[in-house]
PDB file of N, CA and C and ligand atoms in Angstrom:
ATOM      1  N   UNK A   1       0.855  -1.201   0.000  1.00 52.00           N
ATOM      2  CA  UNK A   1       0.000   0.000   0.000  1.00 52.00           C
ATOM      3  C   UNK A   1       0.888   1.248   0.000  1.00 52.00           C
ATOM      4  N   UNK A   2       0.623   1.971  -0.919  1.00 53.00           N
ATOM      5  CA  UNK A   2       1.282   3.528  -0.618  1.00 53.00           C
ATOM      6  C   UNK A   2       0.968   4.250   0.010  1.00 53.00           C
ATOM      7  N   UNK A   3       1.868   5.184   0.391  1.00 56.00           N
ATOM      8  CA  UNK A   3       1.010   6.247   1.361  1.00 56.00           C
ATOM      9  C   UNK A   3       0.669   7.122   0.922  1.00 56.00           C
ATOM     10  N   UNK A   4       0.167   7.241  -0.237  1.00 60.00           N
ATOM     11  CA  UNK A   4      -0.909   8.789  -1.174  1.00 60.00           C
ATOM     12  C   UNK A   4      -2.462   7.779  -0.639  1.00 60.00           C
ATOM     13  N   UNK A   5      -2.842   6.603  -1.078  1.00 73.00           N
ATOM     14  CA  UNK A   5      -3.982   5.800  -1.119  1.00 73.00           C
ATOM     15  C   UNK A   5      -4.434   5.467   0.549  1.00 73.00           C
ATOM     16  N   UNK A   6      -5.582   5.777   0.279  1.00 88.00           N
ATOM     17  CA  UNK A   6      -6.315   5.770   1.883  1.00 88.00           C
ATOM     18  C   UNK A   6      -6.302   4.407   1.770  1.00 88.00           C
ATOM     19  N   UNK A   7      -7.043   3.851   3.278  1.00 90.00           N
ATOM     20  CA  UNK A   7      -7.406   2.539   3.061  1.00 90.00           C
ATOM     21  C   UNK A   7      -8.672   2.108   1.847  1.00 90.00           C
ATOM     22  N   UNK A   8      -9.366   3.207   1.642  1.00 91.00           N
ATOM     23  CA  UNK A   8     -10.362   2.790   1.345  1.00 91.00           C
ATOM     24  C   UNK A   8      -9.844   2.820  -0.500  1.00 91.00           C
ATOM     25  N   UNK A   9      -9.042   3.497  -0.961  1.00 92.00           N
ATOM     26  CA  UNK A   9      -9.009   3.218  -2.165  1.00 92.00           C
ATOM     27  C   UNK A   9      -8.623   1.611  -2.466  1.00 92.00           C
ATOM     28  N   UNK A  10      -7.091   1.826  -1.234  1.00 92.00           N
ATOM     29  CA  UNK A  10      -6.829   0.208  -1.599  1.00 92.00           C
ATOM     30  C   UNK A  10      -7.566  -0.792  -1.295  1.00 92.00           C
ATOM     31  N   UNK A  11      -8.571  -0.919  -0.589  1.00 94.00           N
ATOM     32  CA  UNK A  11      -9.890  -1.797  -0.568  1.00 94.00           C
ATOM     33  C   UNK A  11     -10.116  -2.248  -1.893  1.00 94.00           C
ATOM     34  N   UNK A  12     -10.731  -0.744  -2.588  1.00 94.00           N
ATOM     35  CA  UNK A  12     -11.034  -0.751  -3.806  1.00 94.00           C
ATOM     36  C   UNK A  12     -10.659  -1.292  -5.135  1.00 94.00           C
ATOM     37  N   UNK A  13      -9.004  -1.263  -5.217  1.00 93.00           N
ATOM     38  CA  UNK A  13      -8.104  -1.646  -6.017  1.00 93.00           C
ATOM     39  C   UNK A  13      -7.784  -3.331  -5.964  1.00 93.00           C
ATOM     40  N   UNK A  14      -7.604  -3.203  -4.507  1.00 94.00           N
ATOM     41  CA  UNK A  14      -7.790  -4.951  -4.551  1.00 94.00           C
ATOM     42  C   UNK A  14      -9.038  -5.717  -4.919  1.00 94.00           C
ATOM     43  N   UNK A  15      -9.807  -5.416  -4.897  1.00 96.00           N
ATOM     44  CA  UNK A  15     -11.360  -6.087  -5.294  1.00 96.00           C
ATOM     45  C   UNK A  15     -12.087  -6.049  -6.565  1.00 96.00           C
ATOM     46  N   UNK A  16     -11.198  -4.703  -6.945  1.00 95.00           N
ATOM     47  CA  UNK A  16     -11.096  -4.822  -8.785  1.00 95.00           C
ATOM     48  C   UNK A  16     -10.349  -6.053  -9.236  1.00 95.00           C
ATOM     49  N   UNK A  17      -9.283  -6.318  -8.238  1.00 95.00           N
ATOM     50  CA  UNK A  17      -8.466  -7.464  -9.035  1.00 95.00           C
ATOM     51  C   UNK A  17      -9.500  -8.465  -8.710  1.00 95.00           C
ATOM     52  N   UNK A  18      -9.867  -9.363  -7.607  1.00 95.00           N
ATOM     53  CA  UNK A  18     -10.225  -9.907  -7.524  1.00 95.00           C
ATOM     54  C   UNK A  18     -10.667 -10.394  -6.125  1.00 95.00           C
ATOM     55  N   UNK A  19     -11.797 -11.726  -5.652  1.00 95.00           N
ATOM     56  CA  UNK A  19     -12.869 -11.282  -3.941  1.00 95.00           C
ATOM     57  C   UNK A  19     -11.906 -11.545  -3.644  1.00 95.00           C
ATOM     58  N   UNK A  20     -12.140 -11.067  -2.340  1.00 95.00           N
ATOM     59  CA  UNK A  20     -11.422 -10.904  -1.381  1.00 95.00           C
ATOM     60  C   UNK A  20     -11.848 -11.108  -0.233  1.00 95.00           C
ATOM     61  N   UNK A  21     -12.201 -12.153   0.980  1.00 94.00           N
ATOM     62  CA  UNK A  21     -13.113 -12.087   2.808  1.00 94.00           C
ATOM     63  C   UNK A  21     -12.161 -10.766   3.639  1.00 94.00           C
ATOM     64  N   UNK A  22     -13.086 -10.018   3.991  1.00 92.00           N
ATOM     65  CA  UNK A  22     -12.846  -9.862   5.185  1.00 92.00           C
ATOM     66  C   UNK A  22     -11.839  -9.791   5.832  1.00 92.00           C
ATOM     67  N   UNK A  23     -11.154 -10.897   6.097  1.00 93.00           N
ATOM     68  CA  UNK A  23     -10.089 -11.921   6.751  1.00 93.00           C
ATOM     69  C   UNK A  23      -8.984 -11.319   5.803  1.00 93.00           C
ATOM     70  N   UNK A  24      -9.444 -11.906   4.431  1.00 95.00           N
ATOM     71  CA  UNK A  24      -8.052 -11.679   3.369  1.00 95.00           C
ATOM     72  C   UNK A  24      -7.639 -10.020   3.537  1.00 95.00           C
ATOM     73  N   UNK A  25      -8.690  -9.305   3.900  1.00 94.00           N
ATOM     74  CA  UNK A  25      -8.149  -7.838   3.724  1.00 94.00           C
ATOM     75  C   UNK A  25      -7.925  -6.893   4.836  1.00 94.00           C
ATOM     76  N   UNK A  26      -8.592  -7.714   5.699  1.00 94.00           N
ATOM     77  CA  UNK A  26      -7.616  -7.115   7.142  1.00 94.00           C
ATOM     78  C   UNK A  26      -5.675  -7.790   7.076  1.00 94.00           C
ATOM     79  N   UNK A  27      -5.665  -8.727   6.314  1.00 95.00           N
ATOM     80  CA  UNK A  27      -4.067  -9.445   6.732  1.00 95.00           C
ATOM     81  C   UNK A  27      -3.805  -8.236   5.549  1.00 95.00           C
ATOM     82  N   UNK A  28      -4.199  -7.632   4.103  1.00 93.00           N
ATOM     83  CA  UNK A  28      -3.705  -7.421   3.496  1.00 93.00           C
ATOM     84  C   UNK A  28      -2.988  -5.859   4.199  1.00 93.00           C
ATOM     85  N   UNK A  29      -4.080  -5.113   4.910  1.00 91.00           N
ATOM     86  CA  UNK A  29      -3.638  -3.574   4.977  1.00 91.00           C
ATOM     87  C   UNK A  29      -3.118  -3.772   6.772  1.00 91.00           C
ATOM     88  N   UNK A  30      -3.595  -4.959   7.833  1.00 93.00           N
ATOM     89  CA  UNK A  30      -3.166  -5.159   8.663  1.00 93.00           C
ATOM     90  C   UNK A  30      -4.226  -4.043   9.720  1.00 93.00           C
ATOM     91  N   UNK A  31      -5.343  -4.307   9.604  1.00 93.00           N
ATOM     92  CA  UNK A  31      -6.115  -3.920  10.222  1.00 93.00           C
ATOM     93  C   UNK A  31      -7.077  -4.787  11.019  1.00 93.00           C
ATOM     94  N   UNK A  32      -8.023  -4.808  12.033  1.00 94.00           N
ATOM     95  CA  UNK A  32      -8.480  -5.792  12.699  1.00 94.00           C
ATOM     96  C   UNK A  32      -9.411  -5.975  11.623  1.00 94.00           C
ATOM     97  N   UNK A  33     -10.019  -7.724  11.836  1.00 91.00           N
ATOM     98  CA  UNK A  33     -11.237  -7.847  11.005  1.00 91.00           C
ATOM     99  C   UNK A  33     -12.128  -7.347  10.370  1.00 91.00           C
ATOM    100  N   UNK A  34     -12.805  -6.460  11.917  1.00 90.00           N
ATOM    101  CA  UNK A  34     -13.522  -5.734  12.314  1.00 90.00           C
ATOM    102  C   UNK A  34     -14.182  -4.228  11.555  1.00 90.00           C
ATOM    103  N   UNK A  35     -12.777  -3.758  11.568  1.00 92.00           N
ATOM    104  CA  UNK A  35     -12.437  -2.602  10.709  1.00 92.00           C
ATOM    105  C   UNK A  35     -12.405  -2.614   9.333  1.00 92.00           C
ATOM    106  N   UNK A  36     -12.041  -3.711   8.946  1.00 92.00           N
ATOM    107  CA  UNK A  36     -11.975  -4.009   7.162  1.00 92.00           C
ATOM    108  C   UNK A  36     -13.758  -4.163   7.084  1.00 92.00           C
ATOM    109  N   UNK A  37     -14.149  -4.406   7.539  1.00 89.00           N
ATOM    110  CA  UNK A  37     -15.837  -5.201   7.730  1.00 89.00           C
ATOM    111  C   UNK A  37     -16.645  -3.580   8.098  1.00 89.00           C
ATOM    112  N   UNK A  38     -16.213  -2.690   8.445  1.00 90.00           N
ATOM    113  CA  UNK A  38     -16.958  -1.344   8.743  1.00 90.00           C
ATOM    114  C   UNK A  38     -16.427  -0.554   7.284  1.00 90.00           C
ATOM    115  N   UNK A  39     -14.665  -0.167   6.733  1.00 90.00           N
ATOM    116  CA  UNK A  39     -14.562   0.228   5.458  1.00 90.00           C
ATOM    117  C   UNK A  39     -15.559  -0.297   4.637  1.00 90.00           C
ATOM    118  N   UNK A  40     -15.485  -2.191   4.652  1.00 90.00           N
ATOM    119  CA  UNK A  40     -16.669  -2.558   3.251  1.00 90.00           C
ATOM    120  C   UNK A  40     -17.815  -1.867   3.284  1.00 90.00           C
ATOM    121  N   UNK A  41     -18.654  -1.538   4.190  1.00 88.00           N
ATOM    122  CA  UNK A  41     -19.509  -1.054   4.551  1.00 88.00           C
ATOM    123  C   UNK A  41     -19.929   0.575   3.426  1.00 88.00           C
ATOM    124  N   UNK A  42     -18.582   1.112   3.612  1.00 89.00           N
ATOM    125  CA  UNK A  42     -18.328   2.505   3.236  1.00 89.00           C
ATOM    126  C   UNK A  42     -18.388   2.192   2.083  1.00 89.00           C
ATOM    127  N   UNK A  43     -17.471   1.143   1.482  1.00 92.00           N
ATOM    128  CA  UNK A  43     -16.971   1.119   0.173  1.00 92.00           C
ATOM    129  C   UNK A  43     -18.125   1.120  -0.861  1.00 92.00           C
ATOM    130  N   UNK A  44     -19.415   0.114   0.004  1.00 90.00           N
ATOM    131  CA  UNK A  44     -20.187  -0.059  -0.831  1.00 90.00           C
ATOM    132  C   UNK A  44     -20.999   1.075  -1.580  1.00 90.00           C
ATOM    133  N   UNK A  45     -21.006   1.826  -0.166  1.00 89.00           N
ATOM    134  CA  UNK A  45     -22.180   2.964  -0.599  1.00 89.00           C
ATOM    135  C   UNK A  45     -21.127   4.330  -1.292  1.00 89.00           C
ATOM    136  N   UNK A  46     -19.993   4.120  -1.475  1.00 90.00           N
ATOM    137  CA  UNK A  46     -19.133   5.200  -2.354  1.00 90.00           C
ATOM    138  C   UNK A  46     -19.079   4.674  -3.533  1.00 90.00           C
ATOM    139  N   UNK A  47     -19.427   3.354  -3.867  1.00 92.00           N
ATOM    140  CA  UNK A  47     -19.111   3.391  -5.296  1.00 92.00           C
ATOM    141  C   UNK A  47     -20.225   3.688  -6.628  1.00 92.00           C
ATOM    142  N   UNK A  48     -19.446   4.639  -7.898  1.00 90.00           N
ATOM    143  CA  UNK A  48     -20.842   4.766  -8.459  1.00 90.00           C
ATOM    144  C   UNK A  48     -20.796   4.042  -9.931  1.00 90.00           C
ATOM    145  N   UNK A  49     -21.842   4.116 -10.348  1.00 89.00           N
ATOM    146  CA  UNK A  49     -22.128   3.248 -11.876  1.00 89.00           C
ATOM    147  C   UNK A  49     -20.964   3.644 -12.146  1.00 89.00           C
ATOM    148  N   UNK A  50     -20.168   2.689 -13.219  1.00 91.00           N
ATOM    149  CA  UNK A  50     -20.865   1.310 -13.668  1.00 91.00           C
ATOM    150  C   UNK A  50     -19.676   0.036 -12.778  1.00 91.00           C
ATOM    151  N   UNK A  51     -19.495   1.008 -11.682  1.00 93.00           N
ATOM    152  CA  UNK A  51     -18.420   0.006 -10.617  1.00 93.00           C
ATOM    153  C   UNK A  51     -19.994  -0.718  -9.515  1.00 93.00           C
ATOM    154  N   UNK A  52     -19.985  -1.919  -8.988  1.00 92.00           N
ATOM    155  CA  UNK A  52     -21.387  -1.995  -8.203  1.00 92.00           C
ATOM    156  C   UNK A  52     -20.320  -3.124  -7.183  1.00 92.00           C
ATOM    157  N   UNK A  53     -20.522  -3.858  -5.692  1.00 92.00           N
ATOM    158  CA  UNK A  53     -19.930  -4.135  -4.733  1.00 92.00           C
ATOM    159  C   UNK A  53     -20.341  -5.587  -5.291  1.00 92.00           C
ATOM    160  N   UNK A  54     -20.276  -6.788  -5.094  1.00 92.00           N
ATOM    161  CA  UNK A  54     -20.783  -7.799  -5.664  1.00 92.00           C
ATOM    162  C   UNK A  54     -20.411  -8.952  -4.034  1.00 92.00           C
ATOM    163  N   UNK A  55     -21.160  -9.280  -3.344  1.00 91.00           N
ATOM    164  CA  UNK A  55     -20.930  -9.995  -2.303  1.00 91.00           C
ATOM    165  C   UNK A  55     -21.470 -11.394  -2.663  1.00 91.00           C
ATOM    166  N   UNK A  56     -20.272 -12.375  -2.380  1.00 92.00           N
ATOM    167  CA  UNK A  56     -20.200 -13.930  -2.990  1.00 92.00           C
ATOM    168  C   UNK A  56     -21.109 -14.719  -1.568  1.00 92.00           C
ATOM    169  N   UNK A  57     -22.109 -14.886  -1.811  1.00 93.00           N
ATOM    170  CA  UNK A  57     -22.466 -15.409  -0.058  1.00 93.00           C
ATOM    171  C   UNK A  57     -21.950 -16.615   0.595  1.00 93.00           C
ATOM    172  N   UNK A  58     -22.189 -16.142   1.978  1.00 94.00           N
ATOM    173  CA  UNK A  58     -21.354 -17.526   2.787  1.00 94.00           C
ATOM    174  C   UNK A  58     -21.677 -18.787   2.465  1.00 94.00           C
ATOM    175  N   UNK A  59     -21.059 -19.563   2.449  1.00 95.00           N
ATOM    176  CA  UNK A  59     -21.315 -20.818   2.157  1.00 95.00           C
ATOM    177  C   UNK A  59     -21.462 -21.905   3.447  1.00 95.00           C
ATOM    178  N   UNK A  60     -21.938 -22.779   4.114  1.00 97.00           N
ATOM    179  CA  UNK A  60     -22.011 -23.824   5.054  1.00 97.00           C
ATOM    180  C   UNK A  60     -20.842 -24.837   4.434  1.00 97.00           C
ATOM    181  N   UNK A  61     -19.739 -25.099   5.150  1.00 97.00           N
ATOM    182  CA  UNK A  61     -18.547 -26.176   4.857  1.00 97.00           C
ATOM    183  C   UNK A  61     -19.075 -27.762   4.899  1.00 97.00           C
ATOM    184  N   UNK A  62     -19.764 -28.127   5.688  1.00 98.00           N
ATOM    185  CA  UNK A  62     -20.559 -29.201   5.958  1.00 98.00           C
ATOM    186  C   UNK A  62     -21.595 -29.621   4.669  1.00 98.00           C
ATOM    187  N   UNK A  63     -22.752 -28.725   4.774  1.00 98.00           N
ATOM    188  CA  UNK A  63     -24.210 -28.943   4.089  1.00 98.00           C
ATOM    189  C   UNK A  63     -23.596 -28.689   2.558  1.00 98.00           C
ATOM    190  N   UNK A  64     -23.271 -27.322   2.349  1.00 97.00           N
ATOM    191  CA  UNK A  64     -23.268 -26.815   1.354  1.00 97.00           C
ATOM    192  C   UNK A  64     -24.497 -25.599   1.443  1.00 97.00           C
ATOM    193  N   UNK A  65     -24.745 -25.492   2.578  1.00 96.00           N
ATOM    194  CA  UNK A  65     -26.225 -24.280   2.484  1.00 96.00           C
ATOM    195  C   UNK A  65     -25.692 -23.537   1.999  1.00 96.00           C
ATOM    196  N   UNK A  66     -26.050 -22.509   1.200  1.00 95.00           N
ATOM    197  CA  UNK A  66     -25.641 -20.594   0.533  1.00 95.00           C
ATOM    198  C   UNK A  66     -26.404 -20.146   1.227  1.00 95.00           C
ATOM    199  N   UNK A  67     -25.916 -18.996   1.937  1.00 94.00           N
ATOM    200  CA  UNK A  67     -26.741 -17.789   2.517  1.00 94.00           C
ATOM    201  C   UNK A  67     -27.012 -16.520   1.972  1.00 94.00           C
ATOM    202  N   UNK A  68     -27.941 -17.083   0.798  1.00 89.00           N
ATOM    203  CA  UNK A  68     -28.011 -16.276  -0.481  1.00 89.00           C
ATOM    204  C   UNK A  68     -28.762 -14.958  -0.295  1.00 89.00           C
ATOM    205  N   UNK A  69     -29.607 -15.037   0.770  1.00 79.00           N
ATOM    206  CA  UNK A  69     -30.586 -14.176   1.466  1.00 79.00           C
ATOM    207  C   UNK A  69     -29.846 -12.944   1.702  1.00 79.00           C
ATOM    208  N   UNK A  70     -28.700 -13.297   2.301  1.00 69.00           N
ATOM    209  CA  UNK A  70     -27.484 -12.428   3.386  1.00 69.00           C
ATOM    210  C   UNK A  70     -27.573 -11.195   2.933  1.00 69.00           C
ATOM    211  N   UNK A  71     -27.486 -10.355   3.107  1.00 69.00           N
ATOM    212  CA  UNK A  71     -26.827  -8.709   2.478  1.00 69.00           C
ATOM    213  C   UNK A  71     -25.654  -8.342   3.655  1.00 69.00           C
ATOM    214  N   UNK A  72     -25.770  -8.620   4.183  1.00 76.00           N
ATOM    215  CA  UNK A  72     -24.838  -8.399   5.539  1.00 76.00           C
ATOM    216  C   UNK A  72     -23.363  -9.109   5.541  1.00 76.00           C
ATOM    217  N   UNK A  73     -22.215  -7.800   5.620  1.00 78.00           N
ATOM    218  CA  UNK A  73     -20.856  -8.238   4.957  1.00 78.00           C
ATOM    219  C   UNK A  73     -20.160  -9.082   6.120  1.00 78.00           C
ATOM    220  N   UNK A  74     -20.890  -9.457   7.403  1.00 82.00           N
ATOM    221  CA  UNK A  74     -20.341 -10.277   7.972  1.00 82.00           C
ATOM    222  C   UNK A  74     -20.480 -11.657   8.019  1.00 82.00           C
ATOM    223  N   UNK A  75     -19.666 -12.460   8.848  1.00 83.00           N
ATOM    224  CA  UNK A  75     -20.322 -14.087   8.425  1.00 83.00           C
ATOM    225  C   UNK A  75     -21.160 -14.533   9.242  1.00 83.00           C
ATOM    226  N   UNK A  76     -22.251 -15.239   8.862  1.00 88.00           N
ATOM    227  CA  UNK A  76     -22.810 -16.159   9.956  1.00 88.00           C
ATOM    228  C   UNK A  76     -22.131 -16.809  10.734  1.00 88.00           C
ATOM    229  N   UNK A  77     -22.868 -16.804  12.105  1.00 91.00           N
ATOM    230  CA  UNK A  77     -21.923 -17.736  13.381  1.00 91.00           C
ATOM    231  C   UNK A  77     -22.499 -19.672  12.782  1.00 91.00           C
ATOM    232  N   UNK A  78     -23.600 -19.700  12.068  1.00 94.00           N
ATOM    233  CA  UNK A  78     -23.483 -21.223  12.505  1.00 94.00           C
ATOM    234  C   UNK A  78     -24.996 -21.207  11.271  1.00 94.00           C
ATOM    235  N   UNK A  79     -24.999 -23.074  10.348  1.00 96.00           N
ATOM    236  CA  UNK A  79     -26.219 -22.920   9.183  1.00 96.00           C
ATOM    237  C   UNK A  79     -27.192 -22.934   9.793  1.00 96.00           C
ATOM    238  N   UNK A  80     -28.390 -22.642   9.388  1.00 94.00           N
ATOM    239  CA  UNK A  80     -29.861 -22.678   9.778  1.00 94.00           C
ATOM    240  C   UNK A  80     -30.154 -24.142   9.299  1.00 94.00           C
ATOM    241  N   UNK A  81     -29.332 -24.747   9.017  1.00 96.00           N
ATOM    242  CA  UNK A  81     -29.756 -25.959   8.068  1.00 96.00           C
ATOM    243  C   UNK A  81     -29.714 -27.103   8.801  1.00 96.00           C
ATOM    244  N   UNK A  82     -27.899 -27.459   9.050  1.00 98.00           N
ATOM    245  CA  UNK A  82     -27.304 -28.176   9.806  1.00 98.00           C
ATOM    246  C   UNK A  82     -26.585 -28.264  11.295  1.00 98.00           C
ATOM    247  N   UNK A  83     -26.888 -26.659  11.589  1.00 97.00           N
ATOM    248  CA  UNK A  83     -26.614 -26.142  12.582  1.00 97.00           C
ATOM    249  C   UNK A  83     -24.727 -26.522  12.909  1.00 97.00           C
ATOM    250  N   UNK A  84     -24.375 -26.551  11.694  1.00 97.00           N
ATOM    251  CA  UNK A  84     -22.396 -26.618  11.680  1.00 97.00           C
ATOM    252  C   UNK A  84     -21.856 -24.824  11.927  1.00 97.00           C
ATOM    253  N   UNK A  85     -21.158 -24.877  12.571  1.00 96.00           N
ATOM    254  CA  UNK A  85     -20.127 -23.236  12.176  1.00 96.00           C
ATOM    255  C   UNK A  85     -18.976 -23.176  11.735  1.00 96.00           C
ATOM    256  N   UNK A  86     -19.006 -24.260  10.915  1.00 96.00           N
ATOM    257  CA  UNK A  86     -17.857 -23.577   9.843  1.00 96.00           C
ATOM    258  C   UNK A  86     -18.569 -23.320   8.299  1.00 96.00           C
ATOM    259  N   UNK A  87     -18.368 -22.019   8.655  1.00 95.00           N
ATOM    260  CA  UNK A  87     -19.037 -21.133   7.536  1.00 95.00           C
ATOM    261  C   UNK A  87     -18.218 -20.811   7.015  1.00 95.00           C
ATOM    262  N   UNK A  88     -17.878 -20.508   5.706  1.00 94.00           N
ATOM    263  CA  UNK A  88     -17.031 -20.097   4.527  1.00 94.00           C
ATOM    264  C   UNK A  88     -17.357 -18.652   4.229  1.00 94.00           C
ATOM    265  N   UNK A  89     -16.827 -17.762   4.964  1.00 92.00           N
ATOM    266  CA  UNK A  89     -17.097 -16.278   4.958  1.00 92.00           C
ATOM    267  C   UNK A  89     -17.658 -15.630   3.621  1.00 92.00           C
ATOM    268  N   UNK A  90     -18.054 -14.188   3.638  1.00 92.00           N
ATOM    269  CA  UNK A  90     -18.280 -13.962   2.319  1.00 92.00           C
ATOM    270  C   UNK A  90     -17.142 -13.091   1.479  1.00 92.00           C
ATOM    271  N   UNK A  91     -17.078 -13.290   0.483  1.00 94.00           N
ATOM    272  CA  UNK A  91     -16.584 -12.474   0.008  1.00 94.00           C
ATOM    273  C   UNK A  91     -16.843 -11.694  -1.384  1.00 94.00           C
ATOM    274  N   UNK A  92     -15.985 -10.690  -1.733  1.00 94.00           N
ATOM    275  CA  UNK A  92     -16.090  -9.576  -1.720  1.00 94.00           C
ATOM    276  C   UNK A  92     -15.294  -9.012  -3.255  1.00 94.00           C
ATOM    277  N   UNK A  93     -16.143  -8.639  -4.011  1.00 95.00           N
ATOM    278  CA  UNK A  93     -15.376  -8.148  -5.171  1.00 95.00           C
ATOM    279  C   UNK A  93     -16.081  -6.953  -5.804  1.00 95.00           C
ATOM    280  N   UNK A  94     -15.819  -6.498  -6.846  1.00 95.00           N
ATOM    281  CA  UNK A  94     -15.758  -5.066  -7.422  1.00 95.00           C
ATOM    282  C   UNK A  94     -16.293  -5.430  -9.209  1.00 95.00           C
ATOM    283  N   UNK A  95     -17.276  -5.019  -9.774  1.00 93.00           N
ATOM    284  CA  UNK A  95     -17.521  -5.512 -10.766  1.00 93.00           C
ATOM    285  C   UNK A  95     -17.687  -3.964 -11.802  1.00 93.00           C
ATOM    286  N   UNK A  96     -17.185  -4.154 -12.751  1.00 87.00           N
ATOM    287  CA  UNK A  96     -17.833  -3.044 -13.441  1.00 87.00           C
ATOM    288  C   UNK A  96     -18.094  -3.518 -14.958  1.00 87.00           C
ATOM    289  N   UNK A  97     -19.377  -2.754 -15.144  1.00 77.00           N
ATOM    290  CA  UNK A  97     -19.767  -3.319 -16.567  1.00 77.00           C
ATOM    291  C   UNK A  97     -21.018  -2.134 -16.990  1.00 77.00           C
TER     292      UNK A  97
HETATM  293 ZN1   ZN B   1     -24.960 -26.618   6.935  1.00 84.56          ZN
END
């Protein structure tokens, strides 16, 4: 990351390349989870046509449930299905067209 680019551009830049969890982008800029998960938040509602936020939904590791419903950039604690918690976070990319 350079230091001209806020966090939030490089959010941006990485997710043009390609998704990214949460997880992957707090290790990338070295910020808590937490915080990468409040930027997405931002990111979404700053971006304008013909860039749009594209969230891959969590997946259940066990069942295979999709939590296709989700809009919410965090992960579920546990499936409605099988009641497993290892959930396959969501992630997170940048689409423009
Ligand atoms: Zn499940």
């Amino acid at each position: 990351m350079t230091r001209e680019m806020t966090v939030r551009q490089f959010i941006i830049a990485e997710l043009e390349k390609g998704s990214m969890t949460a997880r992957d982008l707090s290790k990338a800029i070295r910020i808590p989870e937490k915080e990468a998960n409040a930027h997405m938040e931002h990111v979404a509602k700053s971006l304008h046509s013909p860039k749009r936020l594209i969230i891959e939904p969590p997946v259940c590791n066990k069942c295979g449930f999709i939590f296709s419903e989700r809009r919410r950039f965090t992960s579920p604690s546990r499936c409605p299905r099988c009641r497993h918690e290892g959930i396959q976070p969501p992630a997170f990319r940048i689409d423009v067209r």
